[in-house]
Short mmCIF file of C-alpha atoms in Angstrom, two decimals:
data_model
loop_
_atom_site.label_atom_id
_atom_site.label_comp_id
_atom_site.label_asym_id
_atom_site.label_seq_id
_atom_site.Cartn_x
_atom_site.Cartn_y
_atom_site.Cartn_z
CA MET A 1 -0.13 -0.04 -0.11
CA SER A 2 1.19 3.74 -0.37
CA LYS A 3 2.08 4.71 2.74
CA THR A 4 0.87 8.49 2.61
CA ALA A 5 -0.10 10.44 5.88
CA LYS A 6 -0.40 14.30 6.93
CA PRO A 7 1.83 15.28 9.63
CA ALA A 8 1.82 15.19 13.38
CA ARG A 9 -0.77 17.92 15.15
CA ALA A 10 2.20 20.50 16.35
CA ALA A 11 3.10 21.37 12.40
CA LYS A 12 -0.87 21.77 11.23
CA PRO A 13 0.26 20.83 7.92
CA ALA A 14 -2.59 19.59 4.92
CA LYS A 15 -3.93 16.81 5.46
CA VAL A 16 -2.87 14.13 3.65
CA SER A 17 -4.36 10.59 2.95
CA LYS A 18 -3.68 7.61 5.24
CA ALA A 19 -2.42 6.24 8.78
CA ALA A 20 1.14 4.85 9.98
CA ALA A 21 -0.87 1.51 10.53
CA THR A 22 -0.44 0.88 7.14
CA ALA A 23 2.98 0.02 5.60
CA THR A 24 5.03 1.06 2.86
CA ALA A 25 4.04 1.76 -1.09
CA PRO A 26 3.80 -0.73 -3.74
CA ALA A 27 6.63 -1.50 -5.78
CA ALA A 28 6.12 -0.60 -9.64
CA ALA A 29 6.67 -4.17 -11.17
CA PRO A 30 7.14 -6.74 -8.81
CA VAL A 31 8.97 -9.61 -9.80
CA ALA A 32 6.16 -12.26 -9.30
CA ALA A 33 3.04 -12.60 -7.08
CA THR A 34 0.22 -15.04 -7.50
CA LYS A 35 -3.74 -15.16 -6.30
CA ALA A 36 -3.98 -16.47 -2.81
CA SER A 37 -4.96 -20.06 -3.09
CA ALA A 38 -8.10 -21.41 -2.77
CA ALA A 39 -7.20 -24.21 -0.04
CA GLY A 40 -5.11 -21.04 1.67
CA THR A 41 -8.50 -18.89 2.26
CA GLN A 42 -10.12 -21.48 3.44
CA LYS A 43 -8.09 -21.90 6.70
CA VAL A 44 -8.15 -17.98 8.24
CA LYS A 45 -11.76 -17.88 11.01
CA LYS A 46 -11.24 -14.11 11.94
CA VAL A 47 -8.16 -11.54 10.22
CA VAL A 48 -6.56 -8.52 11.98
CA LEU A 49 -5.87 -6.02 10.06
CA ALA A 50 -4.06 -2.77 10.40
CA TYR A 51 -7.08 -0.70 8.77
CA SER A 52 -6.20 3.69 7.90
CA GLY A 53 -9.67 4.42 6.45
CA GLY A 54 -7.96 5.48 3.61
CA LEU A 55 -8.41 4.09 -0.12
CA ASP A 56 -5.33 1.70 -0.15
CA THR A 57 -6.52 -0.65 3.39
CA SER A 58 -9.60 -0.47 2.28
CA ILE A 59 -9.20 -2.32 -0.43
CA ILE A 60 -7.58 -4.50 1.15
CA LEU A 61 -10.52 -4.98 3.69
CA LYS A 62 -12.37 -5.38 0.90
CA TRP A 63 -9.79 -8.07 -0.80
CA LEU A 64 -9.19 -10.00 2.04
CA GLN A 65 -13.66 -10.86 2.64
CA ASP A 66 -13.68 -11.98 -0.87
CA GLU A 67 -10.67 -14.30 -1.21
CA TYR A 68 -10.17 -15.39 2.15
CA HIS A 69 -13.84 -15.87 3.01
CA CYS A 70 -13.08 -14.56 6.81
CA GLU A 71 -14.74 -11.95 9.28
CA VAL A 72 -12.30 -8.90 10.05
CA VAL A 73 -11.33 -6.92 12.31
CA THR A 74 -9.14 -3.61 11.83
CA PHE A 75 -7.01 -1.37 13.86
CA THR A 76 -5.99 1.83 12.99
CA ALA A 77 -3.31 3.71 15.66
CA ASP A 78 -2.35 7.30 16.51
CA ILE A 79 0.72 7.36 16.16
CA GLY A 80 1.13 11.53 15.60
CA GLN A 81 0.78 11.07 11.73
CA GLY A 82 -1.68 14.19 12.30
CA GLU A 83 -4.39 13.65 10.75
CA GLU A 84 -8.27 12.03 12.47
CA ILE A 85 -8.77 8.08 12.52
CA GLU A 86 -12.03 8.47 13.61
CA PRO A 87 -13.03 7.80 10.26
CA ALA A 88 -12.65 4.99 10.05
CA ARG A 89 -14.09 3.94 12.62
CA ALA A 90 -17.27 5.05 9.45
CA LYS A 91 -15.78 3.41 7.53
CA ALA A 92 -15.01 0.28 8.52
CA LEU A 93 -19.21 -0.25 9.30
CA LYS A 94 -19.96 0.94 5.52
CA MET A 95 -18.25 -2.04 4.28
CA GLY A 96 -19.57 -5.11 7.14
CA ILE A 97 -17.47 -4.81 9.83
CA LYS A 98 -18.78 -5.38 13.53
CA PRO A 99 -19.00 -2.35 15.55
CA GLU A 100 -17.87 -4.97 18.16
CA ASN A 101 -14.47 -5.56 15.97
CA ILE A 102 -12.80 -2.05 14.91
CA PHE A 103 -10.48 -1.07 17.13
CA ILE A 104 -9.35 2.49 16.81
CA GLU A 105 -6.62 2.99 19.54
CA ASP A 106 -4.32 6.38 20.43
CA LEU A 107 -1.01 5.06 21.37
CA ARG A 108 1.28 8.33 21.07
CA GLU A 109 2.21 7.72 25.09
CA GLU A 110 2.92 4.18 24.54
CA PHE A 111 5.20 5.02 21.12
CA VAL A 112 7.73 8.03 22.56
CA ARG A 113 7.95 5.89 26.17
CA ASP A 114 7.84 2.84 25.32
CA PHE A 115 9.68 2.57 22.21
CA VAL A 116 11.16 6.43 21.04
CA PHE A 117 12.55 7.09 24.37
CA PRO A 118 14.33 4.04 25.10
CA MET A 119 15.91 4.32 21.12
CA PHE A 120 16.94 7.56 21.50
CA ARG A 121 18.36 6.22 25.69
CA ALA A 122 20.87 4.15 22.75
CA ASN A 123 21.61 7.74 19.75
CA ALA A 124 20.75 5.25 17.25
CA LEU A 125 21.39 6.52 13.74
CA TYR A 126 21.12 3.70 10.77
CA GLU A 127 24.48 4.07 8.52
CA GLY A 128 25.19 7.22 10.31
CA GLU A 129 22.45 9.31 9.05
CA TYR A 130 18.92 7.59 9.67
CA LEU A 131 17.22 8.25 13.41
CA LEU A 132 14.78 5.34 12.39
CA GLY A 133 11.30 6.64 12.58
CA THR A 134 10.06 4.43 10.14
CA SER A 135 11.40 1.58 11.75
CA ILE A 136 10.56 2.16 15.27
CA ALA A 137 6.47 2.54 14.42
CA ARG A 138 6.56 -1.19 13.43
CA PRO A 139 7.04 -2.74 15.97
CA LEU A 140 4.19 -1.06 18.13
CA ILE A 141 1.90 -1.79 15.07
CA ALA A 142 2.73 -5.36 15.23
CA LYS A 143 2.35 -5.86 18.55
CA ARG A 144 -1.32 -4.70 19.29
CA LEU A 145 -2.39 -6.06 15.81
CA ILE A 146 -1.23 -9.17 17.82
CA GLU A 147 -3.44 -8.48 21.43
CA ILE A 148 -6.56 -7.95 19.51
CA ALA A 149 -5.83 -11.10 17.61
CA LYS A 150 -5.61 -12.57 21.38
CA LYS A 151 -8.32 -10.45 22.62
CA THR A 152 -10.61 -11.35 19.20
CA LYS A 153 -9.80 -14.91 18.43
CA GLY A 154 -8.78 -13.64 15.71
CA ASP A 155 -5.71 -16.70 13.44
CA ALA A 156 -4.70 -14.52 11.59
CA ILE A 157 -2.89 -10.00 10.79
CA SER A 158 -2.93 -8.41 7.90
CA HIS A 159 -0.95 -5.72 6.38
CA GLY A 160 -0.45 -3.53 3.67
CA ALA A 161 3.68 -3.38 2.96
CA THR A 162 4.80 -4.16 0.20
CA GLY A 163 7.93 -7.09 -1.25
CA LYS A 164 10.31 -4.67 -1.83
CA GLY A 165 9.65 -3.01 1.13
CA ASN A 166 11.72 -3.26 5.01
CA ASP A 167 8.11 -2.82 6.39
CA GLN A 168 6.91 -6.85 5.74
CA VAL A 169 9.55 -7.64 8.16
CA ARG A 170 8.97 -5.50 10.47
CA PHE A 171 5.93 -6.65 11.08
CA GLU A 172 6.53 -9.88 10.65
CA LEU A 173 9.25 -10.28 13.03
CA GLY A 174 7.32 -9.01 15.63
CA ALA A 175 4.33 -11.24 15.31
CA TYR A 176 5.96 -14.03 15.15
CA ALA A 177 8.10 -13.35 18.29
CA LEU A 178 4.45 -11.96 20.01
CA LEU A 179 2.46 -14.82 18.40
CA PRO A 180 5.07 -17.77 17.06
CA GLY A 181 1.45 -19.90 15.01
CA VAL A 182 0.35 -16.29 13.54
CA LYS A 183 -0.97 -15.99 9.86
CA VAL A 184 -0.04 -13.27 7.79
CA ILE A 185 -1.77 -12.14 5.12
CA ALA A 186 0.37 -10.07 3.08
CA PRO A 187 -1.88 -8.80 -0.35
CA TRP A 188 1.16 -7.64 -1.93
CA ARG A 189 2.72 -10.65 -2.00
CA GLU A 190 -0.84 -13.08 -2.79
CA TRP A 191 -3.28 -10.33 -5.57
CA ASP A 192 -2.50 -9.69 -9.52
CA LEU A 193 -4.04 -5.80 -8.18
CA LEU A 194 -0.46 -5.08 -9.26
CA SER A 195 -0.95 -1.46 -10.93
CA ARG A 196 -3.19 1.86 -10.76
CA GLU A 197 -5.24 1.10 -13.19
CA LYS A 198 -6.17 -2.49 -11.54
CA LEU A 199 -6.80 -0.80 -8.28
CA LEU A 200 -9.06 1.67 -9.52
CA ALA A 201 -10.72 -0.73 -11.46
CA TYR A 202 -11.02 -2.55 -8.17
CA ALA A 203 -12.86 0.05 -6.35
CA ASP A 204 -15.15 0.92 -8.82
CA LYS A 205 -16.72 -2.28 -8.65
CA HIS A 206 -17.14 -2.66 -5.66
CA GLY A 207 -17.91 1.48 -5.35
CA ILE A 208 -14.93 1.62 -2.54
CA PRO A 209 -14.48 6.05 -3.18
CA VAL A 210 -12.09 7.02 -5.14
CA ASP A 211 -11.24 11.13 -4.07
CA PHE A 212 -9.71 12.98 -7.28
CA LYS A 213 -6.20 13.26 -6.19
CA LYS A 214 -6.09 9.50 -6.14
CA ARG A 215 -7.60 9.08 -9.43
CA LYS A 216 -5.69 11.45 -10.50
CA GLY A 217 -2.57 9.60 -9.43
CA GLY A 218 -1.73 11.62 -6.00
CA ALA A 219 0.74 12.79 -4.60
CA PRO A 220 4.27 12.17 -6.90
CA TYR A 221 5.68 10.04 -3.81
CA SER A 222 4.35 8.22 -0.94
CA MET A 223 4.55 9.57 2.66
CA ASP A 224 4.02 7.96 6.14
CA ALA A 225 4.29 9.93 9.79
CA ASN A 226 3.59 9.58 13.17
CA LEU A 227 4.79 11.81 15.73
CA LEU A 228 9.00 10.96 15.15
CA HIS A 229 9.52 12.13 11.57
CA ILE A 230 7.28 12.14 7.74
CA SER A 231 9.70 9.68 5.41
CA TYR A 232 9.28 10.47 1.50
CA GLU A 233 10.00 7.68 -0.65
CA GLY A 234 8.81 6.99 -4.40
CA GLY A 235 7.38 7.93 -7.03
CA VAL A 236 9.76 11.46 -8.50
CA LEU A 237 12.14 10.74 -5.56
CA GLU A 238 13.20 7.54 -6.96
CA ASP A 239 16.04 8.89 -9.40
CA PRO A 240 18.82 9.85 -6.76
CA ASN A 241 20.09 12.69 -7.82
CA PHE A 242 16.64 14.63 -8.43
CA GLU A 243 15.72 18.04 -5.63
CA PRO A 244 13.12 17.22 -4.26
CA GLU A 245 10.56 20.31 -4.61
CA ALA A 246 10.71 22.68 -1.51
CA ASN A 247 6.77 22.10 -1.39
CA MET A 248 7.13 18.27 -0.52
CA TRP A 249 8.99 19.38 3.17
CA ARG A 250 5.72 19.96 6.02
CA LEU A 251 7.26 19.56 9.50
CA THR A 252 10.31 22.06 8.94
CA VAL A 253 10.29 25.06 6.76
CA SER A 254 14.26 25.27 5.17
CA PRO A 255 16.94 26.85 6.87
CA GLU A 256 17.55 30.31 4.95
CA LYS A 257 13.51 30.66 5.85
CA ALA A 258 14.07 30.35 9.42
CA PRO A 259 14.23 33.18 11.60
CA ASN A 260 17.51 35.01 12.23
CA LYS A 261 16.88 35.50 15.54
CA PRO A 262 18.27 32.02 17.44
CA GLN A 263 16.21 30.13 20.10
CA ILE A 264 17.84 28.54 23.34
CA ILE A 265 15.91 26.08 24.91
CA GLU A 266 17.16 23.85 27.73
CA LEU A 267 15.62 20.02 28.24
CA THR A 268 15.70 18.16 31.39
CA TYR A 269 16.54 14.71 32.05
CA ALA A 270 15.89 11.91 33.94
CA LYS A 271 17.88 8.30 33.39
CA GLY A 272 18.45 9.08 30.07
CA ASP A 273 14.91 11.42 28.49
CA VAL A 274 13.72 14.45 28.68
CA VAL A 275 11.35 15.57 30.36
CA ALA A 276 10.92 18.45 30.75
CA ILE A 277 10.97 21.59 28.55
CA ASP A 278 12.29 25.20 29.57
CA GLY A 279 11.51 24.55 32.96
CA VAL A 280 8.10 22.59 32.33
CA LYS A 281 7.28 19.72 32.83
CA MET A 282 5.82 17.39 30.09
CA SER A 283 4.55 13.24 29.23
CA PRO A 284 7.48 12.17 27.00
CA ALA A 285 4.21 13.27 23.92
CA THR A 286 4.22 15.92 24.42
CA VAL A 287 7.87 16.56 24.61
CA LEU A 288 8.11 15.64 21.27
CA THR A 289 5.49 17.17 19.95
CA LYS A 290 6.89 20.35 21.07
CA LEU A 291 9.81 19.65 19.93
CA ASN A 292 9.07 19.14 16.99
CA GLU A 293 6.66 22.31 16.39
CA ILE A 294 10.58 23.67 18.10
CA GLY A 295 12.66 22.03 15.99
CA GLY A 296 10.00 22.35 12.52
CA LYS A 297 10.06 27.02 13.27
CA HIS A 298 14.14 27.17 12.60
CA GLY A 299 14.71 24.33 9.34
CA ILE A 300 15.88 21.20 12.15
CA GLY A 301 15.80 17.51 10.99
CA ARG A 302 15.98 17.40 7.63
CA LEU A 303 17.13 14.08 5.43
CA ASP A 304 18.06 13.34 1.76
CA LYS A 305 19.77 9.98 2.20
CA VAL A 306 20.41 7.45 0.12
CA GLU A 307 20.24 3.58 2.40
CA ASN A 308 20.54 0.07 1.92
CA ARG A 309 17.83 -1.94 3.34
CA TYR A 310 17.35 -5.09 4.75
CA VAL A 311 16.02 -6.90 1.78
CA GLY A 312 19.30 -6.20 -0.31
CA MET A 313 18.10 -2.76 -2.48
CA LYS A 314 19.15 1.12 -2.32
CA SER A 315 16.59 2.84 -1.15
CA ARG A 316 16.63 7.38 -1.81
CA GLY A 317 13.91 8.31 1.07
CA CYS A 318 13.77 12.23 2.24
CA TYR A 319 12.70 12.69 6.07
CA GLU A 320 12.09 15.50 8.53
CA THR A 321 12.40 14.99 11.87
CA PRO A 322 13.39 17.51 13.82
CA GLY A 323 11.76 17.05 17.41
CA GLY A 324 14.06 13.75 17.39
CA THR A 325 17.37 15.78 15.45
CA ILE A 326 17.25 17.70 18.91
CA LEU A 327 16.78 15.18 21.89
CA LEU A 328 19.55 13.26 19.75
CA SER A 329 22.13 16.26 20.20
CA GLY A 330 20.82 16.80 23.85
CA HIS A 331 21.16 13.39 24.82
CA ARG A 332 24.87 13.46 23.39
CA ALA A 333 25.44 16.53 25.47
CA ILE A 334 24.04 15.20 28.77
CA GLU A 335 26.08 11.89 28.64
CA SER A 336 29.49 13.70 27.91
CA ILE A 337 29.14 15.11 31.08
CA THR A 338 27.42 11.60 33.43
CA LEU A 339 28.59 9.12 31.37
CA ASP A 340 32.26 7.09 32.05
CA ARG A 341 34.71 7.18 29.58
CA GLU A 342 35.00 3.37 28.19
CA VAL A 343 30.70 3.44 29.25
CA LEU A 344 30.67 5.87 26.49
CA ALA A 345 33.38 4.42 24.69
CA LEU A 346 31.35 1.08 24.83
CA LYS A 347 27.47 2.25 23.66
CA ASP A 348 29.30 4.51 20.57
CA ASP A 349 30.79 0.50 19.80
CA LEU A 350 27.31 -0.80 20.06
CA MET A 351 25.06 1.69 18.74
CA PRO A 352 25.63 0.92 14.14
CA ARG A 353 24.61 -2.71 15.59
CA TYR A 354 21.86 -1.84 17.86
CA ALA A 355 20.60 0.63 14.40
CA ARG A 356 20.82 -2.48 12.31
CA MET A 357 18.16 -4.23 15.36
CA ILE A 358 15.59 -1.96 14.68
CA TYR A 359 15.37 -1.01 10.92
CA ASN A 360 15.70 -4.23 9.70
CA GLY A 361 12.40 -5.76 11.92
CA TYR A 362 14.86 -6.96 15.61
CA TRP A 363 12.59 -4.80 18.20
CA PHE A 364 11.20 -8.07 20.08
CA SER A 365 14.31 -10.48 19.05
CA PRO A 366 16.48 -11.53 22.61
CA GLU A 367 19.06 -9.55 21.39
CA ARG A 368 17.86 -6.03 21.31
CA GLU A 369 16.26 -6.78 25.03
CA LEU A 370 19.47 -7.46 25.77
CA LEU A 371 21.55 -4.56 24.55
CA GLN A 372 18.77 -2.15 26.30
CA GLY A 373 19.30 -3.94 29.66
CA LEU A 374 23.03 -2.52 29.14
CA ILE A 375 21.93 1.09 28.66
CA ASP A 376 19.79 1.40 30.10
CA LYS A 377 21.70 0.96 33.20
CA SER A 378 24.22 3.03 31.50
CA GLN A 379 21.30 5.76 31.80
CA GLU A 380 20.83 5.61 35.89
CA THR A 381 23.50 8.77 35.71
CA VAL A 382 21.60 10.36 32.79
CA ASN A 383 20.28 13.03 34.77
CA GLY A 384 20.39 17.42 34.39
CA THR A 385 19.87 19.75 32.45
CA VAL A 386 21.82 20.89 28.49
CA LYS A 387 21.04 24.63 26.22
CA LEU A 388 20.48 24.12 23.09
CA LYS A 389 20.82 26.76 20.10
CA LEU A 390 18.81 26.85 17.41
CA TYR A 391 19.64 28.43 14.26
CA LYS A 392 18.66 27.99 10.43
CA GLY A 393 18.96 24.43 10.35
CA THR A 394 21.67 24.39 13.14
CA ILE A 395 22.11 22.82 16.67
CA LEU A 396 24.76 24.48 18.36
CA VAL A 397 24.66 22.92 22.11
CA VAL A 398 25.76 25.90 24.59
CA GLY A 399 25.48 24.63 27.98
CA ARG A 400 24.98 20.52 30.52
CA GLU A 401 24.83 20.13 33.51
CA SER A 402 24.28 17.99 35.77
CA LYS A 403 24.72 18.62 40.06
CA THR A 404 23.91 14.46 41.10
CA ASP A 405 25.86 12.94 38.28
CA SER A 406 27.97 15.69 36.67
CA LEU A 407 31.89 13.52 35.88
CA PHE A 408 33.33 17.17 34.91
CA ASP A 409 35.78 18.32 37.48
CA ALA A 410 37.17 21.56 37.61
CA LYS A 411 39.55 21.70 39.52
CA ILE A 412 41.12 18.61 37.89
CA SER A 413 40.79 19.77 33.73
CA THR A 414 41.82 22.88 35.39
CA PHE A 415 44.81 24.76 32.47
CA ASP A 416 45.39 27.23 35.19
CA ASP A 417 47.11 26.08 39.47
CA ASP A 418 45.14 23.46 40.06
CA GLY A 419 46.42 22.86 43.84
CA GLY A 420 48.19 20.14 43.34
CA ALA A 421 44.64 18.40 42.70
CA TYR A 422 46.78 16.80 39.40
CA ASN A 423 50.99 16.38 38.63
CA GLN A 424 51.86 16.99 35.70
CA ALA A 425 54.64 15.04 36.32
CA ASP A 426 52.89 11.46 36.33
CA ALA A 427 51.98 11.69 32.24
CA ALA A 428 55.72 11.08 31.45
CA GLY A 429 55.40 8.03 32.72
CA PHE A 430 51.51 7.11 31.27
CA ILE A 431 52.30 8.22 27.63
CA LYS A 432 56.44 5.66 28.33
CA LEU A 433 54.33 2.99 29.03
CA ASN A 434 51.56 3.56 26.55
CA ALA A 435 54.28 3.86 23.92
CA LEU A 436 56.14 0.67 25.45
CA ARG A 437 54.43 -1.92 22.44
CA LEU A 438 54.75 1.10 19.60
CA ARG A 439 58.90 1.45 21.23
CA ILE A 440 59.75 -2.84 21.07
CA GLY A 441 57.87 -2.68 17.45
CA ALA A 442 60.25 0.13 16.12
CA ASN A 443 62.80 -1.83 16.91
CA VAL A 444 62.59 -4.56 16.09
CA LYS A 445 61.50 -3.19 12.26
CA ALA A 446 64.72 -0.94 12.64
CA ALA A 447 66.39 -5.05 13.13
CA ARG A 448 65.41 -6.27 10.52
CA ALA A 449 66.17 -3.33 8.37
CA ALA A 450 69.92 -3.39 9.69
CA ALA A 451 70.03 -7.25 8.51
CA ALA A 452 68.46 -7.08 4.91
CA LYS A 453 71.46 -4.55 4.80
CA PRO A 454 74.55 -6.77 4.32
CA ALA A 455 72.79 -9.16 1.85
CA ALA A 456 70.46 -5.88 -0.40
CA LYS A 457 75.27 -5.30 -0.41
CA LYS A 458 76.69 -8.58 -0.99
CA ALA A 459 74.11 -9.62 -3.89
CA ALA A 460 73.69 -5.84 -5.66
CA LYS A 461 78.45 -6.98 -5.68
CA LYS A 462 77.84 -9.76 -7.08
CA PRO A 463 79.18 -10.39 -10.25
CA VAL A 464 76.77 -11.30 -13.27
CA ALA A 465 77.73 -13.76 -15.69
CA LYS A 466 77.66 -13.01 -19.04
CA LYS A 467 76.24 -13.49 -22.26
CA PRO A 468 78.45 -15.55 -24.71
CA ALA A 469 78.55 -13.98 -28.02
CA ALA A 470 76.18 -14.48 -30.95
CA LYS A 471 78.03 -17.04 -33.32
CA LYS A 472 78.90 -14.78 -36.76
CA ALA A 473 76.66 -16.06 -38.99
CA ALA A 474 78.40 -17.93 -41.74
CA ALA A 475 79.26 -16.95 -44.70
CA LYS A 476 78.74 -17.77 -47.84
#
């Protein structure tokens, strides 16, 4: 399904037509596709569908009813995509879904508290840049799909992710980790509705409303939004050398048009999480909403990246993560004064692997949970405040303080007279001990070179045997 959505409410963008409960955009030309077999359709009695209420998931809903002849339960999540989700209830009822089988939930606080914040404690970046906005939303959706399946005694779940994308992996790895025997129905890997014309014809045949924009081709790219970010992929962006139009961006102003006056904000941290902005205590979701608003105003958090999908191909995506970009800068700043050097180095060593776990869909894996325990343990002392200056797309740390856990000792680090707190003469022994292996290696290298000189000299003096002169050609 195309992943279209409008951004978080704080930015007040124009509406677009898809909730983040659905997955990535359909592939333009799949390698192969087959219809669901008749034998397979008879095994499903009830399926829980990640349902946005938009055109794509409405087509999936009807297709499930037609092909699997099963009862459908719809699940619509608000994870901060910024569009009203209640209309999905009326659409589901219109398509024959029982009222008790319609689940609409506000998951914004759970999303930030239990997924976004734990990830930011690790300073996670995929391939050094991507803040994993789409990736981190998928395990929450998978978790609720399984919980609802258990509650309603469903024996299958369904999603709208394409067979070319990462989201199919994320949804299904999460589902299998939580309910190993669940059946997963991924229509894009089964049906023959593999073109826009076929999708529109199916919608017309079954009375599924198609808005004008969809019928005329829709947006020139697909979107996915939640409280952490908006992503833009596909369409005109499939040319990695194409610069997107300025009006594509929805959460942030361009840095050139950002205010000419910088803004300084203060973040208060407790065990690695932001609990207040400028001294005002806030819930996790409120923190991220506020930081999106502030960062967006200053052009913070745009990214244009070519990344490596888990399924093996490269993909170009554009991302807006204003609040997340601020969170990362602030968190690294407070860790710089509250974490031991080797603890910080260990976290930095493990971070790329942790980020790949999330990107590839292994949130519920034992290795991620084990690593999360180590990360969370390190955050016990990450308490204090950080001051950040925001200006035209940039973030500058201008202050950090921890009254209870700072390891910064000015009496030792000062360049002025420290009153004997640090004996500079000790550095000589420290340096010599650390240089010992280097000195030994250099001596061995010099000895090898010295031993090689006589042999080279002897070889140079050895006479070279002359070749016998060629016999003169016999006279005729």
